[in-house]
Amino acid sequence: AFVILPNGHALVHAYDIQYLDLSKIVQGGSPNAIVVGSILQELDLQKNVVFQWRSWDYIPITDTYMSTAASAFDYIHINGHELDDDGNILASFRNTCDIMKINRMTGDIMWRMGGKKNEFTFIGENEANAPAYYTYQHGFNRAPNGNYLVFDNGNLHKTQFSRAAEYKVDQTKRTATLVWEYRHT
């Protein structure tokens, strides 16, 4: 998938398959596991890579909610990305159940919202869904009003359900306030 940036560049994501010895990383891990990571790249008008971010360099495999004892799995699964107002990258990672802000100059993670390494306080959410208020999310977008829209697949909720959710996010105070949600009966 790709997004055309205001400067004409393309921000693209791809999946990256690696063969890893997980027996040295996680209990019960396969010595020859096939693990899928994610790569984000910015391509200029001549299709030169001017920025690259690899999940392998920033996100440990143990952050996944997938079974690390499997012989093959996608540990992170990027499924959405776009630029934030400040020019940095917002990206959704399904299998770690989080949204991250990535510095477009350095590649460093500026913050993580959701998942095992959550840095945000969720306000107005259903506490039965804690600590991962949205799980295996898809359809992440920033709305014109600046809020974040998330399709929550809900696979890991105690009672499984899918929903659309809108959050007002304060990046400084690290709060995510549920503004609205819709669950079909």
N, C-alpha and C. Protein backbone atom coordinates (compact mmCIF):
# COMPACT_ATOMS: atom_id res chain seq x y z
N ALA A 1 0.85 -1.18 0.00
CA ALA A 1 0.00 0.00 0.00
C ALA A 1 0.89 1.24 0.00
N PHE A 2 0.35 2.33 -0.49
CA PHE A 2 1.14 3.56 -0.53
C PHE A 2 0.27 4.78 -0.36
N VAL A 3 0.92 5.88 0.04
CA VAL A 3 0.29 7.18 0.19
C VAL A 3 1.17 8.17 -0.55
N ILE A 4 0.56 9.02 -1.38
CA ILE A 4 1.32 10.08 -2.05
C ILE A 4 1.40 11.27 -1.09
N LEU A 5 2.62 11.72 -0.84
CA LEU A 5 2.87 12.81 0.10
C LEU A 5 2.75 14.16 -0.61
N PRO A 6 2.58 15.23 0.15
CA PRO A 6 2.46 16.57 -0.46
C PRO A 6 3.62 16.95 -1.38
N ASN A 7 4.83 16.41 -1.11
CA ASN A 7 5.98 16.73 -1.95
C ASN A 7 6.07 15.83 -3.19
N GLY A 8 5.07 14.99 -3.41
CA GLY A 8 5.07 14.09 -4.57
C GLY A 8 5.72 12.75 -4.31
N HIS A 9 6.40 12.61 -3.19
CA HIS A 9 7.01 11.33 -2.84
C HIS A 9 5.92 10.32 -2.49
N ALA A 10 6.27 9.05 -2.47
CA ALA A 10 5.35 7.99 -2.08
C ALA A 10 5.84 7.36 -0.78
N LEU A 11 4.93 7.18 0.16
CA LEU A 11 5.22 6.46 1.39
C LEU A 11 4.59 5.08 1.22
N VAL A 12 5.42 4.05 1.19
CA VAL A 12 4.94 2.69 0.91
C VAL A 12 5.30 1.76 2.06
N HIS A 13 4.52 0.70 2.19
CA HIS A 13 4.90 -0.33 3.15
C HIS A 13 4.92 -1.68 2.47
N ALA A 14 5.72 -2.55 3.04
CA ALA A 14 5.87 -3.90 2.49
C ALA A 14 6.14 -4.86 3.64
N TYR A 15 5.97 -6.13 3.35
CA TYR A 15 6.25 -7.17 4.33
C TYR A 15 7.61 -7.77 4.01
N ASP A 16 8.34 -8.16 5.05
CA ASP A 16 9.71 -8.64 4.91
C ASP A 16 9.86 -9.97 5.63
N ILE A 17 10.07 -11.04 4.88
CA ILE A 17 10.18 -12.39 5.44
C ILE A 17 11.62 -12.69 5.84
N GLN A 18 11.79 -13.16 7.08
CA GLN A 18 13.10 -13.54 7.60
C GLN A 18 13.02 -14.95 8.19
N TYR A 19 14.08 -15.70 8.07
CA TYR A 19 14.21 -17.00 8.75
C TYR A 19 15.03 -16.76 10.00
N LEU A 20 14.44 -17.07 11.16
CA LEU A 20 15.09 -16.75 12.43
C LEU A 20 15.13 -17.95 13.36
N ASP A 21 16.14 -18.00 14.18
CA ASP A 21 16.22 -19.00 15.23
C ASP A 21 15.55 -18.41 16.47
N LEU A 22 14.26 -18.72 16.63
CA LEU A 22 13.52 -18.18 17.77
C LEU A 22 13.74 -18.98 19.04
N SER A 23 14.40 -20.13 18.94
CA SER A 23 14.66 -20.92 20.14
C SER A 23 15.56 -20.16 21.11
N LYS A 24 16.31 -19.18 20.60
CA LYS A 24 17.20 -18.37 21.43
C LYS A 24 16.51 -17.10 21.96
N ILE A 25 15.27 -16.85 21.46
CA ILE A 25 14.57 -15.61 21.82
C ILE A 25 13.36 -15.86 22.72
N VAL A 26 12.58 -16.90 22.41
CA VAL A 26 11.36 -17.19 23.17
C VAL A 26 11.28 -18.68 23.51
N GLN A 27 10.68 -18.99 24.63
CA GLN A 27 10.52 -20.38 25.03
C GLN A 27 9.63 -21.09 24.02
N GLY A 28 10.07 -22.24 23.54
CA GLY A 28 9.31 -23.02 22.57
C GLY A 28 9.43 -22.52 21.14
N GLY A 29 10.31 -21.54 20.93
CA GLY A 29 10.48 -20.98 19.59
C GLY A 29 11.16 -21.94 18.64
N SER A 30 10.74 -21.90 17.38
CA SER A 30 11.31 -22.76 16.36
C SER A 30 12.74 -22.31 16.01
N PRO A 31 13.66 -23.26 15.81
CA PRO A 31 15.02 -22.88 15.42
C PRO A 31 15.11 -22.39 13.98
N ASN A 32 14.05 -22.59 13.20
CA ASN A 32 14.04 -22.13 11.81
C ASN A 32 12.68 -21.52 11.48
N ALA A 33 12.27 -20.55 12.29
CA ALA A 33 10.96 -19.93 12.11
C ALA A 33 10.95 -18.98 10.93
N ILE A 34 9.82 -18.92 10.26
CA ILE A 34 9.60 -17.94 9.20
C ILE A 34 8.80 -16.82 9.84
N VAL A 35 9.41 -15.65 9.96
CA VAL A 35 8.78 -14.52 10.63
C VAL A 35 8.69 -13.35 9.64
N VAL A 36 7.52 -12.74 9.59
CA VAL A 36 7.28 -11.63 8.68
C VAL A 36 7.35 -10.33 9.47
N GLY A 37 8.18 -9.43 9.01
CA GLY A 37 8.29 -8.09 9.58
C GLY A 37 7.71 -7.08 8.61
N SER A 38 7.88 -5.81 8.92
CA SER A 38 7.34 -4.74 8.08
C SER A 38 8.41 -3.69 7.77
N ILE A 39 8.29 -3.13 6.59
CA ILE A 39 9.20 -2.06 6.16
C ILE A 39 8.38 -0.89 5.64
N LEU A 40 8.74 0.31 6.05
CA LEU A 40 8.19 1.55 5.51
C LEU A 40 9.29 2.23 4.72
N GLN A 41 8.96 2.71 3.53
CA GLN A 41 9.93 3.46 2.73
C GLN A 41 9.26 4.70 2.14
N GLU A 42 10.06 5.77 2.05
CA GLU A 42 9.65 6.95 1.30
C GLU A 42 10.48 6.97 0.02
N LEU A 43 9.79 7.01 -1.12
CA LEU A 43 10.44 7.04 -2.43
C LEU A 43 10.26 8.42 -3.04
N ASP A 44 11.36 8.98 -3.60
CA ASP A 44 11.25 10.28 -4.26
C ASP A 44 10.66 10.11 -5.65
N LEU A 45 10.60 11.18 -6.42
CA LEU A 45 9.98 11.13 -7.74
C LEU A 45 10.72 10.23 -8.72
N GLN A 46 12.01 9.96 -8.46
CA GLN A 46 12.79 9.06 -9.31
C GLN A 46 12.81 7.63 -8.74
N LYS A 47 11.99 7.39 -7.73
CA LYS A 47 11.87 6.08 -7.06
C LYS A 47 13.10 5.69 -6.25
N ASN A 48 13.88 6.69 -5.82
CA ASN A 48 14.99 6.46 -4.91
C ASN A 48 14.47 6.40 -3.48
N VAL A 49 14.98 5.50 -2.67
CA VAL A 49 14.60 5.41 -1.27
C VAL A 49 15.28 6.56 -0.52
N VAL A 50 14.48 7.45 0.04
CA VAL A 50 15.03 8.58 0.80
C VAL A 50 14.81 8.40 2.30
N PHE A 51 13.99 7.42 2.69
CA PHE A 51 13.77 7.09 4.09
C PHE A 51 13.35 5.63 4.15
N GLN A 52 13.90 4.90 5.13
CA GLN A 52 13.49 3.52 5.33
C GLN A 52 13.42 3.22 6.83
N TRP A 53 12.37 2.52 7.20
CA TRP A 53 12.18 2.08 8.58
C TRP A 53 11.83 0.60 8.54
N ARG A 54 12.56 -0.19 9.34
CA ARG A 54 12.32 -1.64 9.41
C ARG A 54 11.89 -2.01 10.82
N SER A 55 10.82 -2.77 10.92
CA SER A 55 10.34 -3.20 12.24
C SER A 55 11.43 -3.96 13.01
N TRP A 56 12.25 -4.72 12.29
CA TRP A 56 13.31 -5.50 12.93
C TRP A 56 14.25 -4.64 13.77
N ASP A 57 14.45 -3.41 13.35
CA ASP A 57 15.40 -2.52 14.02
C ASP A 57 14.82 -1.83 15.26
N TYR A 58 13.48 -1.85 15.42
CA TYR A 58 12.84 -1.07 16.47
C TYR A 58 11.87 -1.83 17.36
N ILE A 59 11.29 -2.91 16.87
CA ILE A 59 10.23 -3.61 17.61
C ILE A 59 10.65 -5.05 17.87
N PRO A 60 10.80 -5.43 19.13
CA PRO A 60 11.16 -6.82 19.42
C PRO A 60 10.01 -7.78 19.06
N ILE A 61 10.37 -8.98 18.67
CA ILE A 61 9.37 -9.99 18.32
C ILE A 61 8.45 -10.27 19.50
N THR A 62 8.94 -10.14 20.71
CA THR A 62 8.14 -10.43 21.90
C THR A 62 7.00 -9.42 22.12
N ASP A 63 6.95 -8.34 21.34
CA ASP A 63 5.85 -7.38 21.45
C ASP A 63 4.59 -7.88 20.73
N THR A 64 4.70 -8.95 19.97
CA THR A 64 3.56 -9.45 19.21
C THR A 64 2.55 -10.14 20.11
N TYR A 65 1.31 -10.20 19.63
CA TYR A 65 0.26 -10.99 20.28
C TYR A 65 0.09 -12.33 19.55
N MET A 66 0.84 -12.55 18.50
CA MET A 66 0.79 -13.82 17.78
C MET A 66 1.58 -14.87 18.56
N SER A 67 1.33 -16.13 18.27
CA SER A 67 2.06 -17.21 18.94
C SER A 67 3.49 -17.26 18.43
N THR A 68 4.43 -17.02 19.31
CA THR A 68 5.84 -17.06 18.92
C THR A 68 6.38 -18.49 18.88
N ALA A 69 5.53 -19.45 19.22
CA ALA A 69 5.92 -20.86 19.11
C ALA A 69 5.55 -21.43 17.73
N ALA A 70 4.84 -20.65 16.93
CA ALA A 70 4.47 -21.09 15.59
C ALA A 70 5.71 -21.18 14.70
N SER A 71 5.66 -22.03 13.70
CA SER A 71 6.81 -22.16 12.79
C SER A 71 6.84 -21.04 11.76
N ALA A 72 5.69 -20.36 11.58
CA ALA A 72 5.62 -19.23 10.65
C ALA A 72 4.54 -18.26 11.15
N PHE A 73 4.87 -16.97 11.20
CA PHE A 73 3.88 -15.97 11.62
C PHE A 73 4.35 -14.57 11.24
N ASP A 74 3.41 -13.67 11.14
CA ASP A 74 3.66 -12.25 10.90
C ASP A 74 3.64 -11.59 12.28
N TYR A 75 4.79 -11.14 12.74
CA TYR A 75 4.85 -10.65 14.11
C TYR A 75 4.32 -9.24 14.29
N ILE A 76 4.21 -8.45 13.23
CA ILE A 76 3.84 -7.05 13.42
C ILE A 76 2.70 -6.61 12.50
N HIS A 77 2.73 -6.91 11.24
CA HIS A 77 1.69 -6.65 10.24
C HIS A 77 1.24 -5.19 10.17
N ILE A 78 2.00 -4.39 9.44
CA ILE A 78 1.59 -3.01 9.19
C ILE A 78 0.35 -3.02 8.30
N ASN A 79 -0.62 -2.17 8.62
CA ASN A 79 -1.83 -2.12 7.80
C ASN A 79 -2.37 -0.71 7.57
N GLY A 80 -1.60 0.28 7.89
CA GLY A 80 -2.00 1.66 7.62
C GLY A 80 -0.88 2.60 8.00
N HIS A 81 -0.75 3.67 7.24
CA HIS A 81 0.25 4.69 7.55
C HIS A 81 -0.11 5.98 6.86
N GLU A 82 0.28 7.09 7.46
CA GLU A 82 0.09 8.41 6.87
C GLU A 82 0.95 9.41 7.63
N LEU A 83 1.05 10.61 7.10
CA LEU A 83 1.82 11.65 7.78
C LEU A 83 0.95 12.35 8.80
N ASP A 84 1.55 12.65 9.94
CA ASP A 84 0.89 13.47 10.94
C ASP A 84 1.10 14.93 10.55
N ASP A 85 0.43 15.84 11.23
CA ASP A 85 0.54 17.27 10.91
C ASP A 85 1.95 17.80 10.98
N ASP A 86 2.80 17.18 11.81
CA ASP A 86 4.18 17.66 11.97
C ASP A 86 5.15 17.01 10.98
N GLY A 87 4.62 16.20 10.05
CA GLY A 87 5.48 15.59 9.03
C GLY A 87 6.04 14.24 9.41
N ASN A 88 5.80 13.78 10.63
CA ASN A 88 6.25 12.46 11.04
C ASN A 88 5.19 11.42 10.66
N ILE A 89 5.52 10.16 10.80
CA ILE A 89 4.67 9.08 10.30
C ILE A 89 3.84 8.46 11.41
N LEU A 90 2.55 8.32 11.15
CA LEU A 90 1.66 7.54 12.01
C LEU A 90 1.46 6.20 11.31
N ALA A 91 1.62 5.11 12.04
CA ALA A 91 1.48 3.79 11.44
C ALA A 91 0.74 2.85 12.38
N SER A 92 -0.10 2.00 11.80
CA SER A 92 -0.86 1.01 12.54
C SER A 92 -0.24 -0.37 12.32
N PHE A 93 -0.04 -1.08 13.43
CA PHE A 93 0.53 -2.42 13.38
C PHE A 93 -0.44 -3.39 14.04
N ARG A 94 -1.07 -4.22 13.23
CA ARG A 94 -2.15 -5.10 13.66
C ARG A 94 -1.70 -6.08 14.75
N ASN A 95 -0.61 -6.80 14.55
CA ASN A 95 -0.28 -7.91 15.43
C ASN A 95 0.44 -7.52 16.71
N THR A 96 0.78 -6.23 16.85
CA THR A 96 1.24 -5.72 18.14
C THR A 96 0.15 -4.85 18.77
N CYS A 97 -0.97 -4.73 18.08
CA CYS A 97 -2.15 -3.99 18.57
C CYS A 97 -1.82 -2.55 18.93
N ASP A 98 -0.92 -1.92 18.17
CA ASP A 98 -0.63 -0.53 18.50
C ASP A 98 -0.46 0.34 17.27
N ILE A 99 -0.57 1.63 17.56
CA ILE A 99 -0.32 2.69 16.59
C ILE A 99 0.94 3.40 17.08
N MET A 100 1.85 3.64 16.15
CA MET A 100 3.11 4.27 16.53
C MET A 100 3.31 5.56 15.73
N LYS A 101 4.01 6.48 16.37
CA LYS A 101 4.47 7.67 15.66
C LYS A 101 5.97 7.51 15.47
N ILE A 102 6.39 7.59 14.20
CA ILE A 102 7.78 7.35 13.83
C ILE A 102 8.39 8.64 13.30
N ASN A 103 9.55 9.00 13.84
CA ASN A 103 10.25 10.20 13.38
C ASN A 103 10.74 9.97 11.96
N ARG A 104 10.33 10.83 11.04
CA ARG A 104 10.64 10.67 9.62
C ARG A 104 12.09 11.03 9.28
N MET A 105 12.81 11.61 10.19
CA MET A 105 14.22 11.92 9.95
C MET A 105 15.13 10.83 10.52
N THR A 106 14.84 10.37 11.74
CA THR A 106 15.73 9.43 12.42
C THR A 106 15.23 7.98 12.42
N GLY A 107 13.91 7.80 12.25
CA GLY A 107 13.32 6.47 12.35
C GLY A 107 12.96 6.08 13.77
N ASP A 108 13.35 6.88 14.73
CA ASP A 108 13.04 6.56 16.13
C ASP A 108 11.53 6.59 16.37
N ILE A 109 11.09 5.73 17.27
CA ILE A 109 9.68 5.73 17.65
C ILE A 109 9.47 6.85 18.65
N MET A 110 8.54 7.74 18.32
CA MET A 110 8.27 8.89 19.18
C MET A 110 7.30 8.51 20.29
N TRP A 111 6.33 7.66 19.98
CA TRP A 111 5.42 7.10 20.98
C TRP A 111 4.68 5.90 20.40
N ARG A 112 4.11 5.12 21.34
CA ARG A 112 3.30 3.95 20.99
C ARG A 112 1.99 4.04 21.76
N MET A 113 0.90 3.86 21.02
CA MET A 113 -0.43 3.91 21.62
C MET A 113 -1.09 2.55 21.41
N GLY A 114 -1.38 1.85 22.52
CA GLY A 114 -1.95 0.52 22.47
C GLY A 114 -0.86 -0.52 22.59
N GLY A 115 -1.27 -1.78 22.65
CA GLY A 115 -0.32 -2.88 22.69
C GLY A 115 0.43 -3.01 24.01
N LYS A 116 1.43 -3.88 24.02
CA LYS A 116 2.19 -4.19 25.23
C LYS A 116 3.05 -3.03 25.72
N LYS A 117 3.44 -2.13 24.84
CA LYS A 117 4.30 -1.00 25.22
C LYS A 117 3.54 0.33 25.19
N ASN A 118 2.24 0.28 25.46
CA ASN A 118 1.38 1.47 25.44
C ASN A 118 1.91 2.57 26.35
N GLU A 119 1.93 3.79 25.84
CA GLU A 119 2.37 4.96 26.60
C GLU A 119 1.22 5.91 26.92
N PHE A 120 -0.01 5.54 26.55
CA PHE A 120 -1.16 6.43 26.68
C PHE A 120 -2.13 5.97 27.75
N THR A 121 -2.82 6.94 28.37
CA THR A 121 -3.95 6.67 29.25
C THR A 121 -5.20 6.79 28.39
N PHE A 122 -6.02 5.75 28.41
CA PHE A 122 -7.27 5.77 27.66
C PHE A 122 -8.38 6.28 28.57
N ILE A 123 -9.14 7.22 28.07
CA ILE A 123 -10.21 7.87 28.85
C ILE A 123 -11.55 7.56 28.18
N GLY A 124 -12.53 7.17 29.00
CA GLY A 124 -13.88 6.92 28.49
C GLY A 124 -14.03 5.60 27.78
N GLU A 125 -13.04 4.73 27.90
CA GLU A 125 -13.08 3.42 27.25
C GLU A 125 -13.74 2.41 28.16
N ASN A 126 -14.16 1.29 27.59
CA ASN A 126 -14.71 0.18 28.34
C ASN A 126 -13.55 -0.54 29.02
N GLU A 127 -13.50 -0.49 30.34
CA GLU A 127 -12.38 -1.08 31.09
C GLU A 127 -12.29 -2.59 30.92
N ALA A 128 -13.38 -3.23 30.50
CA ALA A 128 -13.33 -4.68 30.26
C ALA A 128 -12.36 -5.00 29.12
N ASN A 129 -12.07 -4.02 28.27
CA ASN A 129 -11.15 -4.22 27.14
C ASN A 129 -9.69 -3.95 27.50
N ALA A 130 -9.44 -3.46 28.70
CA ALA A 130 -8.07 -3.13 29.11
C ALA A 130 -7.22 -4.40 29.16
N PRO A 131 -5.94 -4.34 28.95
CA PRO A 131 -5.17 -3.13 28.69
C PRO A 131 -5.09 -2.77 27.20
N ALA A 132 -5.43 -3.70 26.31
CA ALA A 132 -5.37 -3.41 24.87
C ALA A 132 -6.78 -3.02 24.42
N TYR A 133 -7.08 -1.74 24.45
CA TYR A 133 -8.44 -1.28 24.20
C TYR A 133 -8.92 -1.57 22.79
N TYR A 134 -8.03 -1.54 21.83
CA TYR A 134 -8.37 -2.02 20.50
C TYR A 134 -7.38 -3.13 20.17
N THR A 135 -7.86 -4.16 19.47
CA THR A 135 -6.98 -5.30 19.18
C THR A 135 -7.09 -5.70 17.72
N TYR A 136 -5.93 -6.03 17.14
CA TYR A 136 -5.82 -6.43 15.73
C TYR A 136 -6.53 -5.42 14.83
N GLN A 137 -6.31 -4.15 15.12
CA GLN A 137 -7.00 -3.06 14.42
C GLN A 137 -6.63 -2.98 12.94
N HIS A 138 -7.55 -2.46 12.18
CA HIS A 138 -7.37 -2.13 10.76
C HIS A 138 -8.04 -0.78 10.51
N GLY A 139 -7.87 -0.26 9.35
CA GLY A 139 -8.59 0.95 8.96
C GLY A 139 -8.23 2.17 9.78
N PHE A 140 -6.97 2.31 10.16
CA PHE A 140 -6.52 3.47 10.92
C PHE A 140 -6.39 4.68 10.00
N ASN A 141 -6.96 5.81 10.42
CA ASN A 141 -6.83 7.07 9.69
C ASN A 141 -6.92 8.24 10.66
N ARG A 142 -6.32 9.34 10.26
CA ARG A 142 -6.49 10.59 11.01
C ARG A 142 -7.62 11.35 10.33
N ALA A 143 -8.61 11.73 11.10
CA ALA A 143 -9.78 12.44 10.57
C ALA A 143 -9.44 13.92 10.35
N PRO A 144 -10.22 14.61 9.52
CA PRO A 144 -9.97 16.04 9.28
C PRO A 144 -9.94 16.88 10.56
N ASN A 145 -10.66 16.45 11.62
CA ASN A 145 -10.66 17.20 12.88
C ASN A 145 -9.44 16.88 13.74
N GLY A 146 -8.54 15.99 13.26
CA GLY A 146 -7.34 15.63 13.99
C GLY A 146 -7.48 14.39 14.85
N ASN A 147 -8.71 13.91 15.02
CA ASN A 147 -8.91 12.69 15.80
C ASN A 147 -8.47 11.47 15.00
N TYR A 148 -8.29 10.36 15.70
CA TYR A 148 -7.88 9.11 15.07
C TYR A 148 -9.08 8.19 14.95
N LEU A 149 -9.26 7.61 13.78
CA LEU A 149 -10.32 6.64 13.54
C LEU A 149 -9.67 5.26 13.43
N VAL A 150 -10.24 4.29 14.13
CA VAL A 150 -9.67 2.95 14.17
C VAL A 150 -10.80 1.94 14.00
N PHE A 151 -10.59 0.95 13.12
CA PHE A 151 -11.49 -0.19 13.10
C PHE A 151 -10.88 -1.24 14.00
N ASP A 152 -11.55 -1.50 15.11
CA ASP A 152 -11.09 -2.44 16.13
C ASP A 152 -11.68 -3.81 15.79
N ASN A 153 -10.82 -4.75 15.36
CA ASN A 153 -11.32 -6.09 15.08
C ASN A 153 -11.77 -6.80 16.35
N GLY A 154 -11.21 -6.43 17.49
CA GLY A 154 -11.67 -6.92 18.78
C GLY A 154 -11.39 -8.37 19.09
N ASN A 155 -10.48 -8.99 18.39
CA ASN A 155 -10.20 -10.42 18.58
C ASN A 155 -9.79 -10.77 20.01
N LEU A 156 -9.11 -9.86 20.70
CA LEU A 156 -8.60 -10.17 22.03
C LEU A 156 -9.47 -9.64 23.17
N HIS A 157 -10.60 -9.02 22.84
CA HIS A 157 -11.51 -8.58 23.91
C HIS A 157 -12.10 -9.81 24.60
N LYS A 158 -12.41 -9.65 25.88
CA LYS A 158 -13.00 -10.78 26.63
C LYS A 158 -14.24 -11.30 25.92
N THR A 159 -15.10 -10.38 25.50
CA THR A 159 -16.22 -10.71 24.63
C THR A 159 -15.84 -10.15 23.26
N GLN A 160 -15.62 -11.03 22.29
CA GLN A 160 -15.14 -10.57 20.98
C GLN A 160 -16.22 -9.79 20.25
N PHE A 161 -15.83 -8.61 19.76
CA PHE A 161 -16.69 -7.78 18.93
C PHE A 161 -15.83 -6.84 18.12
N SER A 162 -16.36 -6.43 17.00
CA SER A 162 -15.69 -5.43 16.16
C SER A 162 -16.42 -4.11 16.33
N ARG A 163 -15.68 -3.03 16.10
CA ARG A 163 -16.29 -1.71 16.22
C ARG A 163 -15.46 -0.68 15.49
N ALA A 164 -16.07 0.43 15.19
CA ALA A 164 -15.36 1.62 14.74
C ALA A 164 -15.21 2.50 15.98
N ALA A 165 -14.04 3.11 16.15
CA ALA A 165 -13.81 3.97 17.32
C ALA A 165 -13.09 5.23 16.87
N GLU A 166 -13.43 6.34 17.51
CA GLU A 166 -12.78 7.62 17.26
C GLU A 166 -12.17 8.10 18.57
N TYR A 167 -10.89 8.47 18.51
CA TYR A 167 -10.17 8.94 19.70
C TYR A 167 -9.66 10.36 19.48
N LYS A 168 -9.83 11.19 20.51
CA LYS A 168 -9.17 12.50 20.55
C LYS A 168 -7.86 12.25 21.28
N VAL A 169 -6.75 12.49 20.60
CA VAL A 169 -5.44 12.14 21.14
C VAL A 169 -4.66 13.41 21.51
N ASP A 170 -4.20 13.45 22.73
CA ASP A 170 -3.30 14.51 23.18
C ASP A 170 -1.91 13.89 23.24
N GLN A 171 -1.08 14.22 22.25
CA GLN A 171 0.25 13.61 22.15
C GLN A 171 1.19 14.08 23.25
N THR A 172 0.97 15.26 23.80
CA THR A 172 1.82 15.79 24.86
C THR A 172 1.49 15.13 26.20
N LYS A 173 0.21 15.09 26.54
CA LYS A 173 -0.21 14.48 27.81
C LYS A 173 -0.34 12.97 27.71
N ARG A 174 -0.22 12.44 26.50
CA ARG A 174 -0.34 11.00 26.24
C ARG A 174 -1.69 10.45 26.73
N THR A 175 -2.77 11.11 26.26
CA THR A 175 -4.12 10.62 26.54
C THR A 175 -4.84 10.36 25.24
N ALA A 176 -5.71 9.34 25.27
CA ALA A 176 -6.57 9.00 24.13
C ALA A 176 -7.99 8.90 24.68
N THR A 177 -8.82 9.87 24.34
CA THR A 177 -10.18 9.92 24.84
C THR A 177 -11.13 9.37 23.78
N LEU A 178 -11.92 8.36 24.16
CA LEU A 178 -12.90 7.81 23.25
C LEU A 178 -13.99 8.84 23.03
N VAL A 179 -14.14 9.29 21.78
CA VAL A 179 -15.13 10.29 21.42
C VAL A 179 -16.42 9.62 21.00
N TRP A 180 -16.26 8.51 20.28
CA TRP A 180 -17.42 7.86 19.64
C TRP A 180 -17.03 6.44 19.29
N GLU A 181 -18.01 5.54 19.34
CA GLU A 181 -17.79 4.19 18.83
C GLU A 181 -19.09 3.68 18.25
N TYR A 182 -18.96 2.75 17.32
CA TYR A 182 -20.14 2.12 16.74
C TYR A 182 -19.93 0.62 16.70
N ARG A 183 -20.87 -0.10 17.29
CA ARG A 183 -20.88 -1.57 17.23
C ARG A 183 -22.21 -1.99 16.63
N HIS A 184 -22.18 -2.71 15.56
CA HIS A 184 -23.41 -3.23 14.96
C HIS A 184 -23.88 -4.42 15.78
N THR A 185 -25.17 -4.54 15.94
CA THR A 185 -25.71 -5.66 16.73
C THR A 185 -25.60 -6.97 15.99
